[in-house]
Amino acid sequence: MSHAVFWILQDMLAVLTADALQVSEIFLLSLTYSLLTKDRSAGVGVIWAAFAGGLLWDLRWIGIPGFFTLSYVGVVLLVIWVWNALPLSGRTSSVVFFLFWTAQLLPSVLFLLVPGRGLGGAGWTLFAARQMFAVPLSLLGVFFCERHKKNQNN
Amino acid sequence: MFTRRMTLEWVHGAAAFALGLVLLGASPNFPFLRTLVDLWGNVLAVLEYPAVMSREFLKDLYFWSRDRNGLRRQLEFLQDENAKLQITNSVLLAEQIKAELNARMEDARVTLREPHGWWSEVRINKGQNDGIIVGLPVFQNGFLAGRVNSVSSFSSWVELLTSSSLMIPAVIEEMRELGVVVGDGEGSVLLTYIPKGRGVEPGMKVSTALVSEILPPGIPIGTIESEVTASDSGYMTYKINPGAAASTLYGVSVLKHSRETMR
């Protein structure tokens, strides 16, 4: 349910900043946060949430079903793979930051390939502007993950 | 080592990815794609309404701000232009007045000054044929020297300020006090009927007050020189240092009527 709220928030921000800014992947941020903090059995649900969110984003914004769907699912699988591959001692704040940042970066790179919006248009400018928001958002994600870990330890 | 949970995640992940690929591959040929996109757009339109309104508001705010700045710049430009035009207009008006005055000024030469009426009148070599009429002011060095009191075809008689029979209403410019300028018939010019205790001081300027259209107000006469007498009725008489030198009158100027006044 919370993912749906973040999806709508991202959609509203996209409407608000239409043509002026590439909105950040708040939805993916919430999915990544779930993968890194919640009970690991939530992984399957997050995969299908990413699929549904990506598909709805495709229908709303680019009209090519599967484009962002693949991207979102790919990011989620990447996060699962990296997180599972790391031992508990290796799951540091910098790794968490890297995963959040990757979740912001990959869809942005893919967005450059969207016909008429990407490389040919003002895609690069929008891409650069989006990265300015990606770092603070990733840091915010790290902050919440650390707080969650601390609460669990207590 | 792969656990059951991890296997499940990878199976679901692979399935979702594969489905995504199928969708991507099939989307160009999907018959109801546009309908689906429109339908989803309509559903979201309700949720997006606040964002759309906010965007329109921000857009309006931006354009309003931009227009306002533009209008302010335009206003400043117009104000500046207006100030310059006013200065230009004043300069042109001053030039026009100067040209008009020059055209109305008629230079004349003193042709006769009788010894028995030395301080009373002089004759000049301009008359009716030159546009001279009775009452016109006569100047020397830019100061009032007298008024025309009789005219013939080719000459006129000018009654001087020093004449005891010529009375001209005048004003002390610094204090707007009104009085009458009159001569004593012996070469001096006096300012009379000034109430006592008004603080009149030497050096104050005296000019004509509004009398008639023939003798306009503001024509300089001279400056206050000294206090002469005080009458019992409370009025003072002052001696004036006239700007026009009555003892050395050789050439004078007559301010003729403007054409508008002549009509």
Short mmCIF file of C-alpha atoms in Angstrom, two decimals:
data_model
loop_
_atom_site.label_atom_id
_atom_site.label_comp_id
_atom_site.label_asym_id
_atom_site.label_seq_id
_atom_site.Cartn_x
_atom_site.Cartn_y
_atom_site.Cartn_z
CA MET A 1 0.00 0.00 0.00
CA SER A 2 2.77 2.41 0.92
CA HIS A 3 4.40 1.73 -2.48
CA ALA A 4 1.17 2.88 -4.17
CA VAL A 5 1.30 6.11 -2.19
CA PHE A 6 4.88 6.71 -3.30
CA TRP A 7 3.95 5.88 -6.90
CA ILE A 8 1.14 8.48 -6.83
CA LEU A 9 3.45 11.00 -5.17
CA GLN A 10 6.03 10.45 -7.93
CA ASP A 11 3.32 10.77 -10.57
CA MET A 12 2.05 14.03 -9.07
CA LEU A 13 5.56 15.42 -8.93
CA ALA A 14 6.04 14.42 -12.56
CA VAL A 15 2.84 16.33 -13.47
CA LEU A 16 3.95 19.32 -11.42
CA THR A 17 7.37 19.50 -13.03
CA ALA A 18 6.32 18.36 -16.49
CA ASP A 19 8.79 19.35 -19.21
CA ALA A 20 10.93 21.20 -16.68
CA LEU A 21 12.47 18.41 -14.66
CA GLN A 22 12.87 14.63 -14.64
CA VAL A 23 11.25 13.60 -11.43
CA SER A 24 13.23 11.36 -9.08
CA GLU A 25 12.39 7.68 -8.65
CA ILE A 26 10.65 7.95 -5.30
CA PHE A 27 8.73 4.75 -6.00
CA LEU A 28 11.92 2.78 -6.58
CA LEU A 29 13.40 4.38 -3.48
CA SER A 30 10.53 2.98 -1.39
CA LEU A 31 10.94 -0.48 -3.02
CA THR A 32 14.67 -0.49 -2.31
CA TYR A 33 14.04 0.61 1.25
CA SER A 34 11.61 -2.33 1.68
CA LEU A 35 14.17 -4.78 0.33
CA LEU A 36 16.91 -3.49 2.61
CA THR A 37 14.90 -3.24 5.80
CA LYS A 38 11.84 -5.49 5.87
CA ASP A 39 11.58 -9.20 6.41
CA ARG A 40 13.29 -10.85 3.46
CA SER A 41 10.16 -12.80 2.56
CA ALA A 42 8.80 -9.49 1.20
CA GLY A 43 11.12 -9.83 -1.81
CA VAL A 44 8.57 -11.55 -4.06
CA GLY A 45 5.95 -8.92 -3.32
CA VAL A 46 8.43 -6.13 -4.08
CA ILE A 47 9.30 -7.74 -7.43
CA TRP A 48 5.66 -7.73 -8.52
CA ALA A 49 5.09 -4.28 -7.07
CA ALA A 50 7.99 -3.07 -9.22
CA PHE A 51 6.44 -4.81 -12.22
CA ALA A 52 3.02 -3.22 -11.64
CA GLY A 53 4.47 0.21 -10.86
CA GLY A 54 6.68 0.14 -13.94
CA LEU A 55 3.83 -0.99 -16.17
CA LEU A 56 1.51 1.76 -14.90
CA TRP A 57 4.30 4.31 -15.34
CA ASP A 58 4.75 3.13 -18.91
CA LEU A 59 1.02 3.48 -19.61
CA ARG A 60 0.90 6.92 -18.04
CA TRP A 61 4.03 8.55 -19.39
CA ILE A 62 5.53 6.86 -22.46
CA GLY A 63 2.86 4.57 -23.89
CA ILE A 64 5.30 1.67 -24.39
CA PRO A 65 4.40 -1.10 -21.90
CA GLY A 66 7.48 -2.97 -20.72
CA PHE A 67 10.00 -0.15 -20.92
CA PHE A 68 10.08 1.03 -17.32
CA THR A 69 8.60 -2.32 -16.24
CA LEU A 70 11.83 -4.04 -17.19
CA SER A 71 13.88 -1.26 -15.71
CA TYR A 72 12.13 -1.40 -12.33
CA VAL A 73 12.20 -5.19 -12.16
CA GLY A 74 15.86 -5.13 -13.20
CA VAL A 75 16.76 -2.67 -10.44
CA VAL A 76 14.90 -4.71 -7.83
CA LEU A 77 16.64 -7.93 -8.96
CA LEU A 78 19.99 -6.15 -8.86
CA VAL A 79 19.37 -4.96 -5.31
CA ILE A 80 18.26 -8.46 -4.23
CA TRP A 81 21.30 -10.03 -5.84
CA VAL A 82 23.82 -7.61 -4.31
CA TRP A 83 22.18 -7.71 -0.91
CA ASN A 84 22.07 -11.51 -0.86
CA ALA A 85 25.64 -11.79 -2.07
CA LEU A 86 26.99 -9.67 0.76
CA PRO A 87 27.73 -11.05 4.21
CA LEU A 88 26.16 -9.20 7.12
CA SER A 89 29.44 -7.45 7.88
CA GLY A 90 29.61 -6.13 4.31
CA ARG A 91 26.21 -4.44 4.39
CA THR A 92 27.63 -1.04 5.24
CA SER A 93 26.15 2.43 4.81
CA SER A 94 28.18 3.04 1.65
CA VAL A 95 26.77 -0.15 0.07
CA VAL A 96 23.27 0.99 1.02
CA PHE A 97 23.98 4.41 -0.53
CA PHE A 98 25.29 2.73 -3.70
CA LEU A 99 22.12 0.64 -4.02
CA PHE A 100 19.83 3.64 -3.53
CA TRP A 101 21.85 5.68 -5.98
CA THR A 102 21.81 2.84 -8.57
CA ALA A 103 18.04 2.72 -8.20
CA GLN A 104 17.98 6.39 -9.20
CA LEU A 105 20.59 6.15 -11.93
CA LEU A 106 19.45 3.17 -14.01
CA PRO A 107 15.93 4.44 -14.92
CA SER A 108 17.45 7.85 -15.72
CA VAL A 109 19.85 6.22 -18.18
CA LEU A 110 16.99 4.28 -19.69
CA PHE A 111 14.91 7.44 -19.96
CA LEU A 112 17.53 8.82 -22.34
CA LEU A 113 16.51 6.09 -24.79
CA VAL A 114 12.84 7.12 -24.85
CA PRO A 115 12.08 8.33 -28.39
CA GLY A 116 11.73 12.14 -28.59
CA ARG A 117 12.60 12.75 -24.96
CA GLY A 118 16.05 11.37 -24.53
CA LEU A 119 19.25 11.99 -26.39
CA GLY A 120 17.70 14.03 -29.17
CA GLY A 121 15.94 16.53 -26.93
CA ALA A 122 16.88 18.15 -23.67
CA GLY A 123 17.50 14.65 -22.25
CA TRP A 124 21.04 15.21 -21.09
CA THR A 125 20.14 18.41 -19.23
CA LEU A 126 17.22 16.69 -17.54
CA PHE A 127 19.44 13.71 -16.74
CA ALA A 128 22.05 15.95 -15.11
CA ALA A 129 19.38 17.84 -13.17
CA ARG A 130 17.91 14.57 -11.94
CA GLN A 131 21.25 13.42 -10.57
CA MET A 132 21.37 16.54 -8.40
CA PHE A 133 18.31 15.22 -6.57
CA ALA A 134 19.47 11.59 -6.64
CA VAL A 135 22.34 12.06 -4.19
CA PRO A 136 20.33 13.80 -1.43
CA LEU A 137 17.51 11.27 -1.87
CA SER A 138 19.98 8.40 -1.60
CA LEU A 139 21.46 9.93 1.54
CA LEU A 140 17.95 10.25 2.93
CA GLY A 141 17.41 6.54 2.21
CA VAL A 142 20.66 5.68 4.02
CA PHE A 143 19.53 7.77 6.99
CA PHE A 144 16.19 5.95 7.26
CA CYS A 145 17.88 2.53 6.87
CA GLU A 146 20.36 3.34 9.63
CA ARG A 147 17.56 4.52 11.88
CA HIS A 148 15.61 1.34 11.15
CA LYS A 149 18.68 -0.78 12.03
CA LYS A 150 19.20 1.13 15.25
CA ASN A 151 15.56 0.68 16.28
CA GLN A 152 15.80 -3.04 15.60
CA ASN A 153 18.94 -3.38 17.72
CA ASN A 154 17.22 -1.59 20.59
CA MET B 1 24.16 -21.22 -1.01
CA PHE B 2 20.68 -20.84 -2.48
CA THR B 3 17.83 -21.01 0.00
CA ARG B 4 14.23 -21.70 -0.93
CA ARG B 5 13.36 -18.03 -0.43
CA MET B 6 16.14 -16.90 -2.76
CA THR B 7 15.08 -19.45 -5.37
CA LEU B 8 11.53 -18.15 -5.14
CA GLU B 9 12.73 -14.58 -5.59
CA TRP B 10 14.76 -15.45 -8.65
CA VAL B 11 11.92 -17.46 -10.17
CA HIS B 12 9.48 -14.60 -9.66
CA GLY B 13 12.06 -12.09 -10.79
CA ALA B 14 12.77 -14.05 -13.96
CA ALA B 15 9.03 -14.41 -14.60
CA ALA B 16 8.40 -10.68 -14.13
CA PHE B 17 11.37 -9.82 -16.35
CA ALA B 18 10.23 -12.24 -19.05
CA LEU B 19 6.71 -10.85 -18.91
CA GLY B 20 8.15 -7.36 -19.21
CA LEU B 21 10.09 -8.40 -22.30
CA VAL B 22 6.97 -9.95 -23.83
CA LEU B 23 5.04 -6.75 -23.16
CA LEU B 24 7.78 -4.65 -24.67
CA GLY B 25 7.96 -6.86 -27.73
CA ALA B 26 4.21 -7.11 -28.19
CA SER B 27 3.29 -3.52 -27.37
CA PRO B 28 3.56 -2.15 -30.96
CA ASN B 29 0.98 -4.71 -32.12
CA PHE B 30 -1.24 -4.59 -29.07
CA PRO B 31 -4.69 -3.53 -30.38
CA PHE B 32 -6.10 -1.94 -27.24
CA LEU B 33 -2.95 -0.18 -26.13
CA ARG B 34 -4.19 3.32 -26.88
CA THR B 35 -7.53 2.64 -25.18
CA LEU B 36 -5.68 1.29 -22.17
CA VAL B 37 -3.37 4.30 -22.01
CA ASP B 38 -6.34 6.69 -22.29
CA LEU B 39 -8.29 4.82 -19.66
CA TRP B 40 -5.42 4.89 -17.22
CA GLY B 41 -4.84 8.55 -18.00
CA ASN B 42 -8.49 9.33 -17.19
CA VAL B 43 -8.29 7.45 -13.91
CA LEU B 44 -5.15 9.31 -12.93
CA ALA B 45 -6.59 12.66 -14.02
CA VAL B 46 -8.66 12.74 -10.84
CA LEU B 47 -5.64 12.08 -8.63
CA GLU B 48 -3.44 14.45 -10.59
CA TYR B 49 -5.92 17.31 -10.47
CA PRO B 50 -4.24 19.12 -7.52
CA ALA B 51 -0.85 18.79 -9.22
CA VAL B 52 -2.24 20.14 -12.51
CA MET B 53 -3.83 23.08 -10.71
CA SER B 54 -0.62 23.78 -8.78
CA ARG B 55 1.38 23.66 -12.02
CA GLU B 56 -1.01 26.08 -13.72
CA PHE B 57 -0.85 28.37 -10.71
CA LEU B 58 2.96 28.30 -10.70
CA LYS B 59 3.01 28.89 -14.43
CA ASP B 60 0.64 31.86 -14.09
CA LEU B 61 2.74 33.17 -11.22
CA TYR B 62 5.87 32.92 -13.33
CA PHE B 63 4.32 34.71 -16.30
CA TRP B 64 2.75 37.34 -14.03
CA SER B 65 6.11 37.97 -12.40
CA ARG B 66 7.84 38.15 -15.78
CA ASP B 67 5.19 40.49 -17.20
CA ARG B 68 5.36 42.63 -14.07
CA ASN B 69 9.10 43.01 -14.37
CA GLY B 70 8.70 43.82 -18.04
CA LEU B 71 6.06 46.44 -17.28
CA ARG B 72 8.21 47.94 -14.54
CA ARG B 73 11.15 48.25 -16.93
CA GLN B 74 8.84 49.79 -19.52
CA LEU B 75 7.48 52.23 -16.93
CA GLU B 76 10.99 53.29 -15.91
CA PHE B 77 11.90 53.76 -19.55
CA LEU B 78 8.77 55.85 -20.18
CA GLN B 79 9.35 57.94 -17.05
CA ASP B 80 12.89 58.63 -18.14
CA GLU B 81 11.72 59.45 -21.64
CA ASN B 82 8.98 61.69 -20.24
CA ALA B 83 11.48 63.61 -18.10
CA LYS B 84 13.73 64.13 -21.11
CA LEU B 85 10.78 65.25 -23.23
CA GLN B 86 9.73 67.72 -20.53
CA ILE B 87 13.23 69.19 -20.47
CA THR B 88 13.25 69.37 -24.26
CA ASN B 89 9.83 70.98 -24.21
CA SER B 90 10.95 73.56 -21.62
CA VAL B 91 14.05 74.39 -23.64
CA LEU B 92 11.97 74.75 -26.80
CA LEU B 93 9.44 76.93 -24.95
CA ALA B 94 12.21 79.11 -23.55
CA GLU B 95 13.71 79.44 -27.02
CA GLN B 96 10.28 80.30 -28.38
CA ILE B 97 9.69 82.95 -25.71
CA LYS B 98 13.16 84.36 -26.28
CA ALA B 99 12.55 84.54 -30.04
CA GLU B 100 9.15 86.13 -29.45
CA LEU B 101 10.60 88.71 -27.08
CA ASN B 102 13.40 89.47 -29.51
CA ALA B 103 10.81 89.97 -32.24
CA ARG B 104 8.78 92.26 -29.98
CA MET B 105 11.73 94.32 -28.80
CA GLU B 106 12.15 97.46 -30.83
CA ASP B 107 15.45 99.27 -30.35
CA ALA B 108 15.15 103.04 -30.32
CA ARG B 109 17.45 105.99 -29.98
CA VAL B 110 16.85 108.97 -27.69
CA THR B 111 16.54 111.96 -29.98
CA LEU B 112 15.56 114.69 -27.55
CA ARG B 113 15.82 115.32 -23.81
CA GLU B 114 14.69 118.78 -22.84
CA PRO B 115 16.57 120.41 -19.97
CA HIS B 116 13.42 121.60 -18.19
CA GLY B 117 12.01 118.10 -18.21
CA TRP B 118 15.33 116.28 -17.82
CA TRP B 119 14.06 113.76 -15.26
CA SER B 120 10.56 113.58 -16.71
CA GLU B 121 10.64 112.49 -20.35
CA VAL B 122 12.67 111.78 -23.44
CA ARG B 123 11.80 111.50 -27.11
CA ILE B 124 12.70 108.40 -29.11
CA ASN B 125 12.94 107.89 -32.85
CA LYS B 126 10.22 105.23 -33.10
CA GLY B 127 6.55 106.03 -33.52
CA GLN B 128 3.19 104.76 -34.63
CA ASN B 129 4.60 103.53 -37.93
CA ASP B 130 6.90 101.20 -35.97
CA GLY B 131 4.08 99.72 -33.93
CA ILE B 132 4.55 101.91 -30.86
CA ILE B 133 1.44 102.70 -28.83
CA VAL B 134 0.83 104.58 -25.60
CA GLY B 135 1.59 102.64 -22.43
CA LEU B 136 4.30 100.35 -23.76
CA PRO B 137 7.21 99.70 -21.39
CA VAL B 138 10.62 101.07 -22.27
CA PHE B 139 13.82 99.36 -21.15
CA GLN B 140 17.43 100.10 -20.67
CA ASN B 141 19.89 97.34 -19.86
CA GLY B 142 16.95 94.96 -19.35
CA PHE B 143 15.38 97.17 -16.63
CA LEU B 144 12.27 99.29 -16.86
CA ALA B 145 13.19 102.85 -17.72
CA GLY B 146 9.72 104.34 -18.33
CA ARG B 147 6.54 104.12 -20.38
CA VAL B 148 5.46 105.59 -23.69
CA ASN B 149 3.02 108.43 -22.98
CA SER B 150 2.47 109.97 -26.39
CA VAL B 151 3.01 108.79 -29.93
CA SER B 152 3.33 110.46 -33.32
CA SER B 153 3.99 108.85 -36.68
CA PHE B 154 7.77 108.75 -36.47
CA SER B 155 8.57 109.44 -32.81
CA SER B 156 7.27 108.95 -29.30
CA TRP B 157 7.66 110.53 -25.88
CA VAL B 158 8.65 108.30 -23.00
CA GLU B 159 7.89 109.25 -19.43
CA LEU B 160 10.79 108.19 -17.23
CA LEU B 161 10.69 106.41 -13.88
CA THR B 162 12.25 109.49 -12.32
CA SER B 163 9.18 111.55 -13.32
CA SER B 164 7.00 112.58 -10.40
CA SER B 165 3.83 111.97 -12.44
CA LEU B 166 4.54 108.35 -13.49
CA MET B 167 3.25 105.86 -10.95
CA ILE B 168 3.81 102.16 -11.48
CA PRO B 169 2.51 99.44 -9.16
CA ALA B 170 5.42 97.28 -8.05
CA VAL B 171 6.23 94.35 -5.83
CA ILE B 172 9.18 93.51 -3.60
CA GLU B 173 10.00 90.06 -4.95
CA GLU B 174 11.42 88.52 -1.76
CA MET B 175 8.29 89.24 0.28
CA ARG B 176 5.56 89.91 -2.33
CA GLU B 177 4.82 93.26 -0.67
CA LEU B 178 2.99 95.66 -3.00
CA GLY B 179 3.72 99.35 -3.39
CA VAL B 180 3.94 102.13 -5.97
CA VAL B 181 7.10 103.22 -7.75
CA VAL B 182 7.25 106.95 -8.38
CA GLY B 183 10.00 109.47 -9.20
CA ASP B 184 10.74 112.63 -7.24
CA GLY B 185 11.42 114.69 -10.38
CA GLU B 186 15.02 115.17 -9.30
CA GLY B 187 16.63 111.94 -10.45
CA SER B 188 15.57 109.58 -7.66
CA VAL B 189 13.09 106.70 -7.78
CA LEU B 190 10.99 105.86 -4.72
CA LEU B 191 8.89 102.94 -3.58
CA THR B 192 5.96 104.11 -1.51
CA TYR B 193 3.02 102.68 0.46
CA ILE B 194 4.98 99.82 2.04
CA PRO B 195 3.58 99.05 5.53
CA LYS B 196 5.96 99.51 8.46
CA GLY B 197 7.75 96.59 10.08
CA ARG B 198 7.75 94.28 7.07
CA GLY B 199 11.50 93.68 7.23
CA VAL B 200 12.38 95.37 3.95
CA GLU B 201 16.12 95.35 3.50
CA PRO B 202 18.53 96.95 1.04
CA GLY B 203 19.25 94.79 -1.98
CA MET B 204 15.76 93.33 -2.26
CA LYS B 205 14.51 93.22 -5.84
CA VAL B 206 11.64 95.35 -7.08
CA SER B 207 9.65 94.48 -10.21
CA THR B 208 6.36 95.44 -11.80
CA ALA B 209 3.13 94.09 -10.39
CA LEU B 210 0.22 93.07 -12.55
CA VAL B 211 -1.18 96.28 -13.98
CA SER B 212 -2.40 95.64 -17.48
CA GLU B 213 -1.67 93.55 -20.51
CA ILE B 214 0.46 96.37 -21.88
CA LEU B 215 2.77 96.41 -18.87
CA PRO B 216 3.26 92.77 -17.85
CA PRO B 217 4.21 91.78 -14.28
CA GLY B 218 7.74 90.74 -13.35
CA ILE B 219 9.64 93.38 -15.32
CA PRO B 220 12.69 94.25 -13.20
CA ILE B 221 12.89 97.83 -11.95
CA GLY B 222 15.82 97.83 -9.52
CA THR B 223 16.72 97.09 -5.89
CA ILE B 224 15.90 98.68 -2.53
CA GLU B 225 18.65 101.16 -1.62
CA SER B 226 17.60 102.80 1.65
CA GLU B 227 14.68 103.87 3.83
CA VAL B 228 13.60 107.48 3.20
CA THR B 229 10.61 108.45 5.29
CA ALA B 230 7.89 106.98 7.45
CA SER B 231 4.47 108.57 7.36
CA ASP B 232 2.17 108.93 10.35
CA SER B 233 -0.31 106.55 8.77
CA GLY B 234 2.17 103.67 9.12
CA TYR B 235 3.57 103.42 5.59
CA MET B 236 7.22 103.60 4.56
CA THR B 237 8.95 105.08 1.54
CA TYR B 238 12.16 103.54 0.23
CA LYS B 239 14.69 104.83 -2.23
CA ILE B 240 15.26 102.52 -5.15
CA ASN B 241 18.47 101.95 -7.03
CA PRO B 242 17.01 101.66 -10.56
CA GLY B 243 18.54 99.23 -13.03
CA ALA B 244 18.11 101.71 -15.85
CA ALA B 245 20.51 104.63 -15.65
CA ALA B 246 18.32 107.67 -16.23
CA SER B 247 21.30 110.01 -16.48
CA THR B 248 22.89 108.15 -19.41
CA LEU B 249 19.93 107.37 -21.65
CA TYR B 250 21.11 107.12 -25.24
CA GLY B 251 19.50 103.97 -26.51
CA VAL B 252 16.43 102.13 -25.21
CA SER B 253 14.21 99.20 -26.17
CA VAL B 254 10.45 99.21 -26.43
CA LEU B 255 8.51 96.02 -25.75
CA LYS B 256 5.83 96.01 -28.41
CA HIS B 257 2.57 94.17 -28.15
CA SER B 258 2.31 90.59 -29.23
CA ARG B 259 0.08 90.06 -32.25
CA GLU B 260 -2.43 88.17 -30.12
CA THR B 261 -2.79 91.14 -27.75
CA MET B 262 -3.05 93.57 -30.64
CA ARG B 263 -6.09 91.71 -31.91
#
